[in-house]
Coordinates of C-alpha atoms and ligand atoms in Angstrom, one line a residue:
X1 CA -31.5 23.7 -29.7
X2 CA -31.0 25.6 -33.0
X3 CA -28.6 28.2 -31.2
X4 CA -25.1 29.6 -32.8
X5 CA -22.3 28.5 -30.9
X6 CA -18.5 28.8 -31.3
X7 CA -16.3 26.1 -29.7
X8 CA -13.1 28.3 -28.7
X9 CA -9.7 26.9 -27.4
X10 CA -8.9 28.2 -24.2
X11 CA -5.0 30.0 -25.8
X12 CA -7.3 31.6 -28.8
X13 CA -10.1 33.1 -26.2
X14 CA -9.7 36.5 -26.8
X15 CA -13.2 37.2 -24.9
X16 CA -16.4 38.6 -26.1
X17 CA -18.4 40.5 -28.4
X18 CA -21.8 42.5 -28.1
X19 CA -23.9 40.0 -29.9
X20 CA -21.8 36.9 -27.1
X21 CA -25.0 36.0 -25.3
X22 CA -23.4 33.2 -22.8
X23 CA -19.9 31.3 -21.9
X24 CA -20.1 28.1 -21.0
X25 CA -16.2 26.5 -20.2
X26 CA -15.9 23.1 -21.0
X27 CA -14.5 19.8 -19.1
X28 CA -11.1 18.4 -19.6
X29 CA -8.6 15.9 -18.7
X30 CA -6.4 18.2 -16.7
X31 CA -6.6 19.0 -13.9
X32 CA -6.8 22.8 -11.5
X33 CA -4.2 21.8 -10.0
X34 CA -0.9 20.9 -11.7
X35 CA 1.3 23.7 -13.9
X36 CA -0.2 24.7 -17.1
X37 CA -3.8 23.8 -16.5
X38 CA -5.6 25.6 -18.9
X39 CA -7.0 29.1 -17.6
X40 CA -8.8 31.9 -19.5
X41 CA -9.6 35.3 -18.0
X42 CA -12.8 36.1 -17.2
X43 CA -12.7 39.6 -16.0
X44 CA -15.1 42.0 -17.2
X45 CA -17.1 38.7 -18.3
X46 CA -18.6 36.7 -15.2
X47 CA -21.6 39.5 -13.5
X48 CA -22.3 40.9 -17.2
X49 CA -23.0 37.6 -19.3
X50 CA -24.5 34.1 -17.5
X51 CA -21.2 31.5 -17.4
X52 CA -22.1 28.4 -16.4
X53 CA -18.8 25.7 -15.9
X54 CA -19.3 21.6 -16.5
X55 CA -16.7 19.4 -15.2
X56 CA -13.4 21.2 -15.2
X57 CA -14.4 23.9 -16.2
X58 CA -16.7 24.2 -12.8
X59 CA -13.7 23.2 -11.1
X60 CA -11.6 26.2 -12.4
X61 CA -14.4 28.8 -11.4
X62 CA -14.6 27.6 -8.4
X63 CA -10.9 26.9 -7.4
X64 CA -10.6 30.7 -8.9
X65 CA -12.7 32.3 -6.6
X66 CA -11.1 30.5 -3.4
X67 CA -12.6 27.1 -3.2
X68 CA -10.9 23.3 -2.3
X69 CA -10.2 21.5 -5.5
X70 CA -9.2 18.5 -3.8
X71 CA -7.6 15.1 -5.6
X72 CA -10.8 12.7 -4.9
X73 CA -10.1 9.6 -3.1
X74 CA -14.4 9.0 -4.3
X75 CA -13.6 9.6 -7.8
X76 CA -17.0 9.2 -9.4
X77 CA -16.7 7.5 -12.9
X78 CA -20.4 6.5 -15.0
X79 CA -24.0 6.5 -13.6
X80 CA -24.8 9.0 -10.4
X81 CA -27.5 9.6 -8.8
X82 CA -28.3 13.4 -8.4
X83 CA -30.3 15.7 -5.6
X84 CA -31.7 19.0 -6.1
X85 CA -31.1 21.3 -3.2
X86 CA -32.4 23.8 -4.5
X87 CA -35.3 23.6 -6.8
X88 CA -35.7 27.5 -7.3
X89 CA -32.6 28.2 -9.2
X90 CA -33.0 29.0 -12.8
X91 CA -30.6 26.5 -14.0
X92 CA -32.8 24.0 -12.2
X93 CA -36.3 24.2 -13.2
X94 CA -38.5 21.9 -14.2
X95 CA -36.1 19.0 -13.0
X96 CA -37.6 15.8 -11.0
X97 CA -35.7 16.0 -7.2
X98 CA -33.1 13.1 -8.4
X99 CA -32.5 12.1 -11.7
X100 CA -29.3 9.9 -13.3
X101 CA -26.2 12.1 -14.2
X102 CA -22.7 10.9 -15.9
X103 CA -19.5 11.9 -14.0
X104 CA -16.7 11.4 -15.1
X105 CA -14.0 13.2 -13.2
X106 CA -10.7 12.7 -10.7
X107 CA -11.0 15.9 -8.7
X108 CA -13.4 16.7 -6.6
X109 CA -14.3 20.8 -5.6
X110 CA -14.6 19.4 -1.6
X111 CA -15.8 23.2 -0.2
X112 CA -17.1 26.5 -1.9
X113 CA -16.2 30.0 -0.2
X114 CA -18.4 32.4 1.2
X115 CA -21.2 33.2 -2.2
X116 CA -21.1 29.7 -3.9
X117 CA -24.2 27.6 -3.4
X118 CA -24.6 24.1 -3.9
X119 CA -27.5 23.7 -5.6
X120 CA -27.6 20.0 -6.3
X121 CA -25.1 16.8 -4.5
X122 CA -24.9 13.3 -5.5
X123 CA -24.1 10.8 -2.5
X124 CA -19.7 10.9 -3.0
X125 CA -19.8 14.2 -4.3
X126 CA -21.9 17.1 -2.4
X127 CA -20.4 20.2 -4.6
X128 CA -22.2 18.1 -7.7
X129 CA -24.1 22.0 -9.0
X130 CA -23.8 25.1 -7.5
X131 CA -24.3 28.5 -8.5
X132 CA -22.6 32.1 -7.1
X133 CA -24.7 34.6 -5.3
X134 CA -24.3 38.4 -7.2
X135 CA -23.7 36.9 -10.4
X136 CA -25.3 34.7 -13.3
X137 CA -22.9 32.0 -12.7
X138 CA -22.9 28.8 -12.5
X139 CA -20.7 25.2 -12.4
X140 CA -21.7 21.6 -12.8
X141 CA -19.7 18.6 -11.8
X142 CA -21.2 15.9 -13.8
X143 CA -21.7 16.2 -18.0
X144 CA -25.4 17.4 -18.9
X145 CA -23.8 16.7 -22.6
X146 CA -24.3 13.2 -22.6
X147 CA -27.3 11.3 -23.2
X148 CA -26.9 9.3 -20.0
X149 CA -27.3 12.4 -17.9
X150 CA -31.8 12.0 -18.2
X151 CA -32.4 15.7 -17.1
X152 CA -29.6 17.6 -19.3
X153 CA -30.9 18.8 -22.4
X154 CA -33.1 20.1 -19.9
X155 CA -30.0 21.8 -17.8
X156 CA -28.7 22.7 -20.8
X157 CA -31.9 24.5 -22.6
X158 CA -32.7 26.2 -19.1
X159 CA -29.1 27.7 -19.7
X160 CA -29.2 29.0 -23.4
X161 CA -33.2 30.0 -23.8
X162 CA -34.2 30.6 -20.5
X163 CA -30.9 32.1 -18.4
X164 CA -29.2 33.5 -21.8
X165 CA -32.2 34.3 -23.5
X166 CA -31.4 32.4 -26.6
X167 CA -34.7 32.1 -29.4
X168 CA -33.8 28.9 -31.2
X169 CA -33.1 30.9 -34.2
X170 CA -30.4 29.1 -35.6
X171 CA -32.8 26.4 -38.1
X172 CA -31.8 25.0 -41.2
X173 CA -33.8 27.9 -43.3
X174 CA -32.6 30.5 -41.6
X175 CA -28.7 28.9 -42.3
X176 CA -29.4 28.5 -45.9
X177 CA -31.0 31.4 -46.4
X178 CA -28.1 33.1 -44.7
X179 CA -25.5 31.4 -46.5
X180 CA -26.3 32.1 -49.5
X181 CA -26.2 35.7 -49.2
X182 CA -23.1 35.4 -47.9
X183 CA -21.4 33.2 -50.2
X184 CA -23.0 35.4 -53.4
X185 CA -21.5 38.6 -51.8
X186 CA -18.2 36.8 -51.4
X187 CA -18.6 34.9 -54.8
X188 CA -19.6 37.9 -57.4
X189 CA -19.3 36.5 -60.6
X190 CA -16.5 33.6 -59.7
X191 CA -16.7 30.4 -61.3
X192 CA -16.4 27.6 -58.2
X193 CA -14.7 24.2 -58.6
X194 CA -16.0 21.3 -56.4
X195 CA -14.9 17.9 -55.5
X196 CA -18.5 15.1 -54.9
X197 CA -17.3 12.7 -53.1
X198 CA -21.4 10.6 -53.2
X199 CA -20.8 11.8 -49.1
X200 CA -23.0 13.8 -47.4
X201 CA -20.5 16.2 -46.4
X202 CA -19.2 17.2 -50.1
X203 CA -23.6 17.0 -51.5
X204 CA -24.5 19.6 -49.3
X205 CA -22.0 22.0 -49.9
X206 CA -22.8 22.0 -53.7
X207 CA -26.5 22.1 -53.1
X208 CA -25.8 25.1 -50.9
X209 CA -22.9 26.4 -54.1
X210 CA -25.2 25.8 -56.9
X211 CA -27.9 27.7 -54.8
X212 CA -25.7 30.8 -54.3
X213 CA -24.3 30.7 -58.3
X214 CA -26.1 28.1 -60.3
X215 CA -23.9 27.4 -63.5
X216 CA -21.0 28.4 -62.1
X217 CA -20.4 25.6 -60.3
X218 CA -18.8 22.7 -61.9
X219 CA -18.2 19.7 -59.9
X220 CA -16.3 16.5 -60.1
X221 CA -16.9 13.3 -58.7
X222 CA -13.6 11.0 -59.8
X223 CA -14.3 7.2 -60.1
X224 CA -11.2 5.9 -58.8
X225 CA -12.5 2.1 -59.1
X226 CA -12.3 1.2 -56.0
X227 CA -15.4 2.3 -55.5
X228 CA -18.7 0.4 -54.4
X229 CA -21.4 -1.8 -56.3
X230 CA -23.4 0.0 -58.8
X231 CA -21.9 3.6 -56.7
X232 CA -21.5 5.8 -59.8
X233 CA -24.5 5.4 -61.3
X234 CA -26.6 5.9 -58.2
X235 CA -24.6 9.0 -57.0
X236 CA -25.0 10.4 -60.4
X237 CA -28.9 10.0 -60.3
X238 CA -28.9 12.2 -57.2
X239 CA -26.9 14.3 -58.6
X240 CA -28.5 14.9 -61.8
X241 CA -32.5 15.0 -59.8
X242 CA -30.3 17.5 -57.7
X243 CA -29.7 20.0 -61.0
X244 CA -25.5 20.2 -60.5
X245 CA -23.5 20.3 -62.9
X246 CA -21.0 16.9 -62.6
X247 CA -18.4 15.8 -64.9
X248 CA -17.8 12.3 -63.6
X249 CA -13.4 11.7 -64.1
X250 CA -12.9 7.8 -64.6
X251 CA -9.3 7.4 -63.6
X252 CA -9.6 3.6 -62.3
X253 CA -7.0 2.4 -64.7
X254 CA -4.9 5.3 -63.2
X255 CA -5.4 3.8 -59.9
X256 CA -5.4 0.2 -59.9
X257 CA -2.1 0.5 -62.5
X258 CA -0.7 2.8 -60.0
X259 CA -2.2 0.0 -56.7
X260 CA -0.6 -3.0 -58.4
X261 CA 1.6 -5.0 -56.4
X262 CA 1.3 -2.7 -53.7
X263 CA 0.3 -4.2 -50.5
X264 CA 1.7 -2.1 -47.6
X265 CA -1.8 0.1 -46.0
X266 CA 0.2 3.4 -45.2
X267 CA 1.5 2.6 -48.9
X268 CA -1.4 2.4 -50.5
X269 CA -2.8 5.1 -48.8
X270 CA -0.1 7.9 -50.3
X271 CA -0.8 6.7 -54.0
X272 CA -4.6 7.0 -53.8
X273 CA -4.2 10.1 -52.1
X274 CA -2.1 11.4 -54.9
X275 CA -3.7 10.2 -57.9
X276 CA -6.4 11.7 -56.9
X277 CA -5.0 15.0 -56.5
X278 CA -3.1 14.3 -59.8
X279 CA -6.6 13.2 -61.6
X280 CA -9.3 16.4 -60.0
X281 CA -6.3 18.9 -60.9
X282 CA -6.2 17.9 -64.3
X283 CA -10.4 18.0 -64.5
X284 CA -10.5 21.4 -62.7
X285 CA -7.7 23.0 -65.1
X286 CA -10.4 22.3 -68.0
X287 CA -12.7 25.0 -66.6
X288 CA -10.8 27.9 -67.3
X289 CA -12.3 30.6 -65.2
X290 CA -12.4 28.7 -62.0
X291 CA -10.9 31.2 -59.3
X292 CA -12.8 28.8 -56.4
X293 CA -12.2 26.1 -54.5
X294 CA -15.3 24.4 -52.6
X295 CA -15.2 22.1 -50.1
X296 CA -16.9 20.3 -47.0
X297 CA -14.9 21.1 -45.1
X298 CA -17.1 21.1 -41.6
X299 CA -16.3 22.5 -37.8
X300 CA -14.8 19.4 -36.6
X301 CA -12.5 19.6 -39.2
X302 CA -11.8 23.6 -38.0
X303 CA -11.8 22.4 -34.5
X304 CA -9.7 19.6 -35.3
X305 CA -6.8 21.2 -36.9
X306 CA -6.6 24.0 -33.6
X307 CA -6.2 21.1 -31.3
X308 CA -4.5 22.2 -28.2
X309 CA -0.8 19.7 -28.2
X310 CA -0.8 20.5 -32.4
X311 CA 0.0 17.3 -34.0
X312 CA -1.5 14.1 -33.2
X313 CA 0.2 10.6 -33.9
X314 CA -0.4 9.5 -37.5
X315 CA -2.4 6.1 -36.6
X316 CA -3.5 6.8 -40.7
X317 CA -2.9 9.1 -42.9
X318 CA -6.7 10.0 -44.7
X319 CA -6.9 11.0 -48.0
X320 CA -7.6 14.5 -48.3
X321 CA -6.8 18.0 -51.2
X322 CA -4.8 19.5 -47.7
X323 CA -2.5 21.2 -50.4
X324 CA -4.8 21.6 -53.2
X325 CA -5.8 25.0 -53.2
X326 CA -2.2 26.4 -53.1
X327 CA -0.7 23.9 -55.8
X328 CA -3.8 25.4 -58.2
X329 CA -3.3 28.8 -57.6
X330 CA -7.3 28.8 -56.1
X331 CA -8.9 30.8 -53.0
X332 CA -11.1 28.2 -50.6
X333 CA -15.5 28.4 -50.1
X334 CA -16.2 26.7 -47.2
X335 CA -20.1 26.7 -46.6
X336 CA -20.4 24.8 -43.8
X337 CA -17.1 25.5 -41.7
X338 CA -19.6 26.3 -39.0
X339 CA -21.6 23.5 -38.8
X340 CA -21.4 20.0 -37.2
X341 CA -22.4 16.6 -39.1
X342 CA -26.1 16.6 -37.3
X343 CA -26.7 20.3 -38.6
X344 CA -25.4 19.3 -42.5
X345 CA -27.9 16.5 -41.8
X346 CA -30.6 18.8 -41.5
X347 CA -29.2 21.8 -43.4
X348 CA -29.5 18.4 -46.6
X349 CA -32.6 17.9 -45.6
X350 CA -34.1 21.0 -45.8
X351 CA -32.6 21.9 -49.2
X352 CA -35.0 19.0 -50.8
X353 CA -31.8 16.4 -51.1
X354 CA -32.3 12.9 -50.7
X355 CA -32.4 11.0 -47.2
X356 CA -30.9 8.1 -48.4
X357 CA -28.0 10.4 -49.2
X358 CA -28.6 12.2 -45.9
X359 CA -28.0 8.9 -44.4
X360 CA -25.7 7.1 -46.1
X361 CA -22.8 5.9 -44.1
X362 CA -19.4 7.2 -44.1
X363 CA -17.3 5.9 -46.6
X364 CA -13.6 6.3 -47.0
X365 CA -11.9 8.1 -49.5
X366 CA -9.3 5.2 -50.3
X367 CA -12.7 3.4 -51.0
X368 CA -12.5 -0.2 -50.9
X369 CA -8.7 -0.2 -51.7
X370 CA -8.3 -0.5 -47.9
X371 CA -11.1 -3.3 -47.3
X372 CA -8.8 -5.2 -49.5
X373 CA -6.2 -6.2 -47.3
X374 CA -3.0 -7.0 -49.6
X375 CA -2.5 -5.9 -53.1
X376 CA -5.5 -4.6 -55.0
X377 CA -7.2 -6.2 -58.1
X378 CA -10.0 -5.7 -60.9
X379 CA -10.8 -9.5 -59.7
X380 CA -10.5 -9.0 -56.2
X381 CA -12.4 -5.6 -56.3
X382 CA -15.4 -7.7 -57.8
X383 CA -15.9 -9.9 -55.5
X384 CA -15.6 -7.5 -52.4
X385 CA -18.4 -5.5 -54.1
X386 CA -20.6 -8.2 -54.9
X387 CA -20.3 -9.5 -51.1
X388 CA -20.3 -5.9 -50.1
X389 CA -23.5 -5.3 -51.6
X390 CA -25.6 -8.3 -49.9
X391 CA -24.4 -7.5 -46.6
X392 CA -25.3 -3.0 -47.0
X393 CA -28.8 -4.1 -48.4
X394 CA -29.3 -6.6 -46.2
X395 CA -29.0 -3.8 -43.7
X396 CA -31.8 -2.0 -45.2
X397 CA -33.7 -4.9 -45.8
X398 CA -33.8 -5.9 -42.2
X399 CA -34.3 -2.3 -41.0
X400 CA -30.8 -2.4 -39.7
X401 CA -29.0 0.5 -41.7
X402 CA -29.9 3.1 -39.9
X403 CA -29.4 2.3 -36.1
X404 CA -25.5 1.2 -37.8
X405 CA -23.4 4.1 -37.6
X406 CA -21.1 2.5 -40.5
X407 CA -20.5 -1.3 -42.0
X408 CA -19.0 -2.7 -44.7
X409 CA -16.9 -5.6 -46.0
X410 CA -14.0 -6.6 -45.9
X411 CA -11.6 -9.4 -47.8
X412 CA -9.0 -11.4 -45.6
X413 CA -6.1 -12.3 -47.7
X414 CA -7.0 -16.2 -46.1
X415 CA -8.1 -19.0 -48.6
X416 CA -9.6 -21.8 -45.9
X417 CA -11.0 -25.4 -47.1
X418 CA -14.3 -25.8 -47.2
X419 CA -17.4 -28.2 -48.9
X420 CA -20.0 -27.6 -51.2
X421 CA -22.5 -29.6 -52.6
X422 CA -19.7 -32.9 -52.5
X423 CA -16.6 -31.2 -53.0
X424 CA -13.6 -30.0 -51.8
X425 CA -13.3 -25.3 -51.9
X426 CA -10.5 -23.6 -51.3
X427 CA -11.1 -19.9 -51.0
X428 CA -11.5 -16.2 -49.9
X429 CA -13.2 -15.2 -46.6
X430 CA -14.6 -12.0 -46.1
X431 CA -15.0 -10.1 -43.0
X432 CA -18.5 -8.4 -41.9
X433 CA -17.8 -4.9 -40.1
X434 CA -20.1 -3.1 -38.5
X435 CA -20.0 -0.6 -36.2
X436 CA -22.2 1.7 -33.7
X437 CA -20.8 5.0 -33.2
X438 CA -21.6 9.0 -32.0
X439 CA -18.3 10.7 -34.6
X440 CA -16.2 7.7 -35.7
X441 CA -13.7 8.3 -32.7
X442 CA -14.4 5.3 -30.8
X443 CA -16.8 2.7 -31.6
X444 CA -18.6 -0.2 -30.8
X445 CA -19.0 -3.4 -32.4
X446 CA -23.1 -3.6 -33.9
X447 CA -25.2 -7.0 -32.3
X448 CA -26.7 -6.9 -35.2
X449 CA -29.3 -10.1 -34.4
X450 CA -27.6 -13.7 -35.4
X451 CA -30.9 -14.6 -37.6
X452 CA -29.6 -11.2 -39.6
X453 CA -26.4 -12.3 -39.3
X454 CA -27.0 -15.8 -40.2
X455 CA -28.9 -15.1 -43.2
X456 CA -26.4 -13.0 -44.6
X457 CA -23.5 -15.1 -44.7
X458 CA -25.6 -17.8 -46.8
X459 CA -26.4 -16.0 -49.1
X460 CA -22.6 -14.4 -49.7
X461 CA -21.7 -17.9 -49.9
X462 CA -24.3 -19.1 -52.0
X463 CA -23.4 -15.9 -54.4
X464 CA -20.5 -14.8 -55.0
X465 CA -18.2 -16.8 -56.3
X466 CA -14.8 -17.3 -54.9
X467 CA -15.8 -16.5 -51.4
X468 CA -16.5 -19.4 -48.9
X469 CA -16.9 -18.2 -45.4
X470 CA -17.4 -15.0 -43.8
X471 CA -16.8 -14.2 -40.3
X472 CA -18.0 -10.9 -38.3
X473 CA -15.9 -8.7 -36.8
X474 CA -16.3 -8.0 -33.1
X475 CA -13.8 -5.3 -32.1
X476 CA -14.7 -2.0 -30.6
X477 CA -12.2 1.7 -31.5
X478 CA -10.0 1.4 -29.2
X479 CA -8.0 -0.5 -29.6
X480 CA -9.1 -1.1 -32.8
X481 CA -9.9 0.8 -35.4
X482 CA -12.9 0.4 -38.0
X483 CA -11.6 0.4 -41.3
X484 CA -8.4 -2.8 -41.5
X485 CA -6.3 -0.9 -42.7
Ligands
XMP1 P1 -10.8 4.2 -38.1 O1 -10.7 3.1 -39.4 O2 -9.7 5.4 -38.4 O3 -12.1 5.3 -39.4 O4 -11.8 3.9 -37.4 C1 -12.6 6.6 -38.5 C2 -13.9 6.7 -40.3 O5 -13.0 7.3 -40.7 C3 -13.0 7.0 -42.2 N1 -11.8 6.6 -42.5 C4 -11.6 7.4 -44.0 N2 -12.4 8.9 -44.2 N3 -10.6 9.0 -45.7 C5 -11.9 9.2 -44.8 O6 -12.4 10.3 -46.4 C6 -9.6 8.0 -44.8 O7 -8.5 7.8 -46.0 C7 -9.9 7.4 -44.6 N4 -9.2 6.4 -43.4 C8 -10.6 6.4 -43.2 C9 -13.8 5.3 -41.7 O8 -13.6 4.9 -42.7 C10 -14.4 5.7 -40.5 O9 -15.1 6.4 -40.5

């Protein structure tokens, strides 16, 4: 909605400042009835600025005001039809009398104290939305933030622009202006080094920094030898057009030598992470006056590191440069740390970055090494690159690329028997992986039309030497993951 917002974990909330125009209490998997249920102190806040509680937030507001929240026999999950009970309420302004909403809750508000009024209900949940009389505070049992709540965006807009009076001025252009001014004052005459990956975040961070400090930004692109077909050329062409100063560090020999004979996925990831840091550090030291390390950290990374329960189980160790700044004695500058991915994309487009680069699928740091099951060799990389290029080009050709969140090809350590002409073959198998997702945390396999799959499969088998079988991965995440390793 083009409105600046911050997400604060409940245990870090220290109140509001003069600029705060409104507060939203989010949902939570917790129950307000449990010990140690997340709480926030709203003294002096409620009544002075608008407050909206969603799901757990609504239950919390109701329960601290004397309402009843119970584990419900009528647990609602999924779509429900909500009926407006008070069409004059500003939160529900302009909504049709009934509409579909998304419910996901185990507890239900079973009664409201005096002074709280039901403004919308579903068949199973009478208190689907309520308001406080005498203060600008509301609660919604359903989730306006998901697309399945058809009028959800309108409800949020009623709250944010109508009730809170926010103007929607937090646009790509205004962000670029203020960000560049801030970067100039933060960095002064200092020089910055930044690792480019070819992905959206590091590219947008680089262009912003370049806009602020021009030639004092030095970019390093590490060619691990684990990249896709023509990746280095394509990416360097884009960066050249943007006027960035980029050094390519060709380290493919180092990566491939260190990976020789290694088959364990976690060991591969660790080797790649370590090599990446070593190569980057070596290159970065060539710029003698550098004081800062630029990074494309985005808001979800910042929020993630403030997780309520600290450490989540390590499913895959992500390739990152976490310890690098301290090791190199550099300060960190992260121009995107307050942005979500969709905002980064908008800003990238507003900066004039090629829309093909902005719309690129995510690609994992360890590259094709984690898409070759088992040992990584040059020959296997060559085979995988060819098959992958056919897959990705075909997705573009069939107009499917942009509706798919991420796609890639996996080379399996499996050979199978085939027949080509009159000859028996005994060759490799590749798996195609394409998923739809919002953030990569959960994903579903993409329903690519059979005709397209058929054409892709024949083209790969006909053109890629050493491949005689193609399979399509139909696993969702969870329980599978997007990458195979
Ligand atoms: P998984 O396989 O965990 O992947 O479902 C989720 C998303 O993360 C990407 N991925 C990585 N990205 N470094 C990265 O920068 C990594 O080490 C890494 N491993 C997985 C994956 O491609 C998908 O987009």
